[in-house]
PDB file of C-alpha atoms in Angstrom:
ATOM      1  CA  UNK N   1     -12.413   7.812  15.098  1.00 75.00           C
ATOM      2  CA  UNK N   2     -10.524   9.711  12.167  1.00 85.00           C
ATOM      3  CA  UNK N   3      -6.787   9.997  12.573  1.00 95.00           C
ATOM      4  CA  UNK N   4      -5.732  13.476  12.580  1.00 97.00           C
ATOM      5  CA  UNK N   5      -3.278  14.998  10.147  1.00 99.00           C
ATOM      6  CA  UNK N   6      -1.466  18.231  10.727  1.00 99.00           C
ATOM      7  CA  UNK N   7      -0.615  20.034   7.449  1.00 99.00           C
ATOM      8  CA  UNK N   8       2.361  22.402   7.035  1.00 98.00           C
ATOM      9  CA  UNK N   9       1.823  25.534   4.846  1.00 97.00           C
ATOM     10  CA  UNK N  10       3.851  24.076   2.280  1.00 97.00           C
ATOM     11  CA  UNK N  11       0.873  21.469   1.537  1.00 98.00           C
ATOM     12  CA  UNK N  12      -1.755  24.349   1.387  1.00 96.00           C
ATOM     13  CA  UNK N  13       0.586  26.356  -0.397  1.00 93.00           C
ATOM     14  CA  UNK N  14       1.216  23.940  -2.807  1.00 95.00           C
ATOM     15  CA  UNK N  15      -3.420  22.865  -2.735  1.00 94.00           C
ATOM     16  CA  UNK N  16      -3.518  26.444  -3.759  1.00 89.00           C
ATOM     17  CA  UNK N  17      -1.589  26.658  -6.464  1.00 88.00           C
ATOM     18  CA  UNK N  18      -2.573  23.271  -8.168  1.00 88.00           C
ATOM     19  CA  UNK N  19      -5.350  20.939  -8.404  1.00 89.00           C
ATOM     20  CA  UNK N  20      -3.251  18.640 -10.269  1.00 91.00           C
ATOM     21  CA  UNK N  21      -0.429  17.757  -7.306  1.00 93.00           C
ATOM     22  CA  UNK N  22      -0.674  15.714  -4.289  1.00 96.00           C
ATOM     23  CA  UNK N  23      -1.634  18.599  -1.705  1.00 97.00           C
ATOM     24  CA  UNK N  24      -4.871  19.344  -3.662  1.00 95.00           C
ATOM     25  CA  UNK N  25      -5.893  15.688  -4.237  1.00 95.00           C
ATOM     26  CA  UNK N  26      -5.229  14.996  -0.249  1.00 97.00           C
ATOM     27  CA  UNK N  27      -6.831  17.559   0.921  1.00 96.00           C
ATOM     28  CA  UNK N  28      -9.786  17.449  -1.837  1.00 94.00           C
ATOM     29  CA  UNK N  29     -10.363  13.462  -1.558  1.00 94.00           C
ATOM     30  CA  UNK N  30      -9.695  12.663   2.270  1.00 95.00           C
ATOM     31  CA  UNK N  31     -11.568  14.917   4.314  1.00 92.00           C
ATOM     32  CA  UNK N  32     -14.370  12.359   5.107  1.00 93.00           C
ATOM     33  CA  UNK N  33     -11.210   9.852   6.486  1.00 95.00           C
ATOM     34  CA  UNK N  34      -8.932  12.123   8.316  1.00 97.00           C
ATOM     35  CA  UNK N  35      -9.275  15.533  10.541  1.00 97.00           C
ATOM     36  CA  UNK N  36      -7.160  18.015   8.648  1.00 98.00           C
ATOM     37  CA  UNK N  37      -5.382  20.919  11.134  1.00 98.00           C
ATOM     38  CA  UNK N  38      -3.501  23.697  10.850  1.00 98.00           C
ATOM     39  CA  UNK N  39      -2.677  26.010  13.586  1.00 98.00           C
ATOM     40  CA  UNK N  40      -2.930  29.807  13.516  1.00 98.00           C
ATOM     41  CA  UNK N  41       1.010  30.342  13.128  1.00 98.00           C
ATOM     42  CA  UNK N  42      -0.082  27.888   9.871  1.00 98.00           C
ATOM     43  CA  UNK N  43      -2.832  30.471   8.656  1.00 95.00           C
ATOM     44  CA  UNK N  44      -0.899  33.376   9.292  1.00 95.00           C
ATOM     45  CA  UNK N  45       2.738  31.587   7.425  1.00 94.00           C
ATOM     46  CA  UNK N  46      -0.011  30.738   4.327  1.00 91.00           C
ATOM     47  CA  UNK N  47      -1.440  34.252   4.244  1.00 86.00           C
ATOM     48  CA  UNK N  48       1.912  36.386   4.609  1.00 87.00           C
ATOM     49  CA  UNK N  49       3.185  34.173   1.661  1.00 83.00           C
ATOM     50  CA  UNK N  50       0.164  34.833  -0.479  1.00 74.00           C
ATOM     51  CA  UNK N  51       1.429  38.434  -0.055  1.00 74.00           C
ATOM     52  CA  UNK N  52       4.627  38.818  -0.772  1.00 74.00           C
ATOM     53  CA  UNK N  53       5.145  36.080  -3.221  1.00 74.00           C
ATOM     54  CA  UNK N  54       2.223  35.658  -4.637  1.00 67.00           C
ATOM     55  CA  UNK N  55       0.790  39.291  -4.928  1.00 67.00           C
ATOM     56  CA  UNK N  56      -0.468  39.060  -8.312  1.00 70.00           C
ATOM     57  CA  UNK N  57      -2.818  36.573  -7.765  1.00 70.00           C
ATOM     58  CA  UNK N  58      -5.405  38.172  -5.616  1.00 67.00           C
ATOM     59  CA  UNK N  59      -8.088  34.959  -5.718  1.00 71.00           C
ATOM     60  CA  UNK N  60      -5.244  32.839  -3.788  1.00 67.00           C
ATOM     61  CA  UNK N  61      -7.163  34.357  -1.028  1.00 66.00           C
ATOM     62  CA  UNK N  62     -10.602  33.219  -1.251  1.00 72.00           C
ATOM     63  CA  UNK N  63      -8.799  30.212  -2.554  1.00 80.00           C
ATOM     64  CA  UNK N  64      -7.182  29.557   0.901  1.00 80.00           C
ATOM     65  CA  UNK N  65     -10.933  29.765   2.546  1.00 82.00           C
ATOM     66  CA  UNK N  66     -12.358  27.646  -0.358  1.00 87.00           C
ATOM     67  CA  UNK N  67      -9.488  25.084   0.553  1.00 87.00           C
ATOM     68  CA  UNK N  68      -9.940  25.081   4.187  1.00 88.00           C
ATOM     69  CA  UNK N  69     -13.912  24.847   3.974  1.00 90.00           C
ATOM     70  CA  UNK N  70     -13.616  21.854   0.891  1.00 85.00           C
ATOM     71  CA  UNK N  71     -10.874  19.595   3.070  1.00 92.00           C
ATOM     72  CA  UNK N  72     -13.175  20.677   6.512  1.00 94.00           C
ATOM     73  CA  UNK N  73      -9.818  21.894   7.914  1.00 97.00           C
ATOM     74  CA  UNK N  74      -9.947  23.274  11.417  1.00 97.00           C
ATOM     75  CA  UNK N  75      -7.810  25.837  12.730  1.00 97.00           C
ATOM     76  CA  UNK N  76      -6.561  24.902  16.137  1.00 98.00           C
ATOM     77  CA  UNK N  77      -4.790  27.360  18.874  1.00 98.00           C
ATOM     78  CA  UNK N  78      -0.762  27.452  18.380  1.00 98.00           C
ATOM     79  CA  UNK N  79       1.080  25.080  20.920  1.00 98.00           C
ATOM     80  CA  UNK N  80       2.228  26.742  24.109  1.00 97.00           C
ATOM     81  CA  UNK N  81       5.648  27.549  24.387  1.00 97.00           C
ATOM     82  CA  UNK N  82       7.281  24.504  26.299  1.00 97.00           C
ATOM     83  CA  UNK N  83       6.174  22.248  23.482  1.00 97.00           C
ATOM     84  CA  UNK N  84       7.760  24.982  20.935  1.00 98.00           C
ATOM     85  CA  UNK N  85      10.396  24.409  22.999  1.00 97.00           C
ATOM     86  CA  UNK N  86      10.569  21.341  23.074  1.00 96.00           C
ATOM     87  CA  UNK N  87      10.467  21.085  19.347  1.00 98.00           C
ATOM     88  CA  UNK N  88      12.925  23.539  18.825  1.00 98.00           C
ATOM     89  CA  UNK N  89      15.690  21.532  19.830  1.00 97.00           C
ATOM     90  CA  UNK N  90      14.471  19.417  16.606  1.00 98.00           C
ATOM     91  CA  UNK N  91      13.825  21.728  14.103  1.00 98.00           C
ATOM     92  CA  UNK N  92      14.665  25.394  13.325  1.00 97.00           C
ATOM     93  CA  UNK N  93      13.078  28.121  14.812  1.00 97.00           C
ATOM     94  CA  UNK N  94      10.590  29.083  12.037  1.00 97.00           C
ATOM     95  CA  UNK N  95       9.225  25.613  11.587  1.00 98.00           C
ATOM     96  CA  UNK N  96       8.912  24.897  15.625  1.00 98.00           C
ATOM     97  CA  UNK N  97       5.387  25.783  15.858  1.00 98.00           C
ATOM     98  CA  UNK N  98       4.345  23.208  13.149  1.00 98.00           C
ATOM     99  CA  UNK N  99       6.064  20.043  14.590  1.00 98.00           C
ATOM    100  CA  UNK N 100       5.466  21.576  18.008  1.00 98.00           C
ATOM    101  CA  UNK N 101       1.008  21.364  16.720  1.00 98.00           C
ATOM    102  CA  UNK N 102       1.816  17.538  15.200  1.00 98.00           C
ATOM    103  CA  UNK N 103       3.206  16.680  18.219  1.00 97.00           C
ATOM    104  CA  UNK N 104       0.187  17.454  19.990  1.00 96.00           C
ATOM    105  CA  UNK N 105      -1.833  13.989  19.238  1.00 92.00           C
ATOM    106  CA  UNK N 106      -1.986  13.748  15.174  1.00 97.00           C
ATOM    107  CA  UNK N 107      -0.949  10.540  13.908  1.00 97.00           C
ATOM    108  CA  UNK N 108       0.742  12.629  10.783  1.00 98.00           C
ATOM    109  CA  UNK N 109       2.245  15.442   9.533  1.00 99.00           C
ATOM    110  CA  UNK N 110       2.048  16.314   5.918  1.00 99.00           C
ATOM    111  CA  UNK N 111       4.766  18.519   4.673  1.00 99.00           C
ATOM    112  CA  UNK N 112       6.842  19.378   1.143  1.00 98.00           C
ATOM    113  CA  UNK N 113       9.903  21.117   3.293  1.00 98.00           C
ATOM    114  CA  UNK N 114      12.499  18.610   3.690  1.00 98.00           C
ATOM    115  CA  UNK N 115      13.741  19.666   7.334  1.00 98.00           C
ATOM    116  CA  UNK N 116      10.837  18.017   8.502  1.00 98.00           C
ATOM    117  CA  UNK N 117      13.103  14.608   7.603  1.00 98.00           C
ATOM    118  CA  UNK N 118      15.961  15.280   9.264  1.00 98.00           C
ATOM    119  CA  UNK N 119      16.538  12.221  11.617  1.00 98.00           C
ATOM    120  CA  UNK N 120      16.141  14.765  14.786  1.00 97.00           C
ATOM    121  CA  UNK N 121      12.728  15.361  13.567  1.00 98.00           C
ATOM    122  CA  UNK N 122      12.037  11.623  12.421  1.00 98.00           C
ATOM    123  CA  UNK N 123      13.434  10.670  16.081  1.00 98.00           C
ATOM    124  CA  UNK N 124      10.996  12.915  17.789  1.00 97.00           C
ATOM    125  CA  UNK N 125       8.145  12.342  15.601  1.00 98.00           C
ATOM    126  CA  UNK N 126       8.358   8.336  15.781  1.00 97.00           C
ATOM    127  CA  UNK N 127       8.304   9.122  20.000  1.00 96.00           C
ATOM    128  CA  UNK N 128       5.162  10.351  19.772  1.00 96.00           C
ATOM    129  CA  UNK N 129       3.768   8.128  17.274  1.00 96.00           C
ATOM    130  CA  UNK N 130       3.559  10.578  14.129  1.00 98.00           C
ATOM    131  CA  UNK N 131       4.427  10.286  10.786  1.00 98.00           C
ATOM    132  CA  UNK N 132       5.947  12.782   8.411  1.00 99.00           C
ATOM    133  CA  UNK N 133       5.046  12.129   5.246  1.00 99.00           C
ATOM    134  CA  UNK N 134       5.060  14.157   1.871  1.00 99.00           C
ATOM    135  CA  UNK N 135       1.358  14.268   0.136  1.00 98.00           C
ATOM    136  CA  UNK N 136       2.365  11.791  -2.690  1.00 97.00           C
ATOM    137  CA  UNK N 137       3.766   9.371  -0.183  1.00 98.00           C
ATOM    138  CA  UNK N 138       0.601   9.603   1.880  1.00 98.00           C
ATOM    139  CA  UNK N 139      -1.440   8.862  -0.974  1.00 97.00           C
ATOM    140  CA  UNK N 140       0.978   5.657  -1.678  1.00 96.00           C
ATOM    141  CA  UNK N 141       0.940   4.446   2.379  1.00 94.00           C
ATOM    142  CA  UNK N 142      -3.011   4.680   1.622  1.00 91.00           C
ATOM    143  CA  UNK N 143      -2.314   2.438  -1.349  1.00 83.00           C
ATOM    144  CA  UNK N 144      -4.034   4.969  -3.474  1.00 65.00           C
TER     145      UNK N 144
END
């Protein structure tokens, strides 16, 4: 069975804009290994930054549903809102629903903002058996 591997919009975010980085070459290369998720909270973070900050660059869009098909990325339901909860007390606010998805059974989370390594995060992650791991360090723990 594939181990599953929540991504945080920072990693599609950064997929999008690059094909040279480590987002893009996990998400382009591993598919076939690992079950990719995002949540909808992910989708919708991804999309409403394509907007504001990235408004000149209208084929981000189809981009984001090239990305998603390419790594076979599946969009699961957000968390419900005692596991938020529960998160929260980790994490800030904005970035709740994310660790509150990882926490939910994938054996990693793949992120580029560094609040997801603040040791009340790493504490809570290593409970439930996840690891939080930028892309490039993924790549490295896969001895790639």
């Amino acid at each position: 069975m594939r181990s599953r591997v929540f991504l945080d919009s920072s990693v599609v975010i950064a997929a999008l804009l690059s094909r040279e980085g480590g987002s893009y070459h996990v998400l382009s290369r591993f598919s076939d290994a690992f079950v990719f998720e995002i949540n909808e909270y992910v989708f919708e973070e991804v999309r409403r930054s394509k907007e504001r900050k990235f408004a000149s660059k209208p084929a981000l869009l189809s981009n984001l549903f090239s990305i998603i098909a390419l790594a076979d990325i599946t969009i699961v339901p957000n968390p419900d809102k005692e596991i938020v909860r529960i998160a929260g007390a980790a994490i800030s606010k904005k970035d709740a629903p994310v660790l509150a998805s990882a926490l939910l059974g994938s054996g990693f989370l793949l992120t580029l903002d560094n609040e997801f390594f603040l040791p009340t995060v790493t504490a809570l992650a290593k409970e439930r058996d996840i690891l939080i791991l930028k892309p490039g360090d993924f790549i490295r723990r896969l001895g790639l």
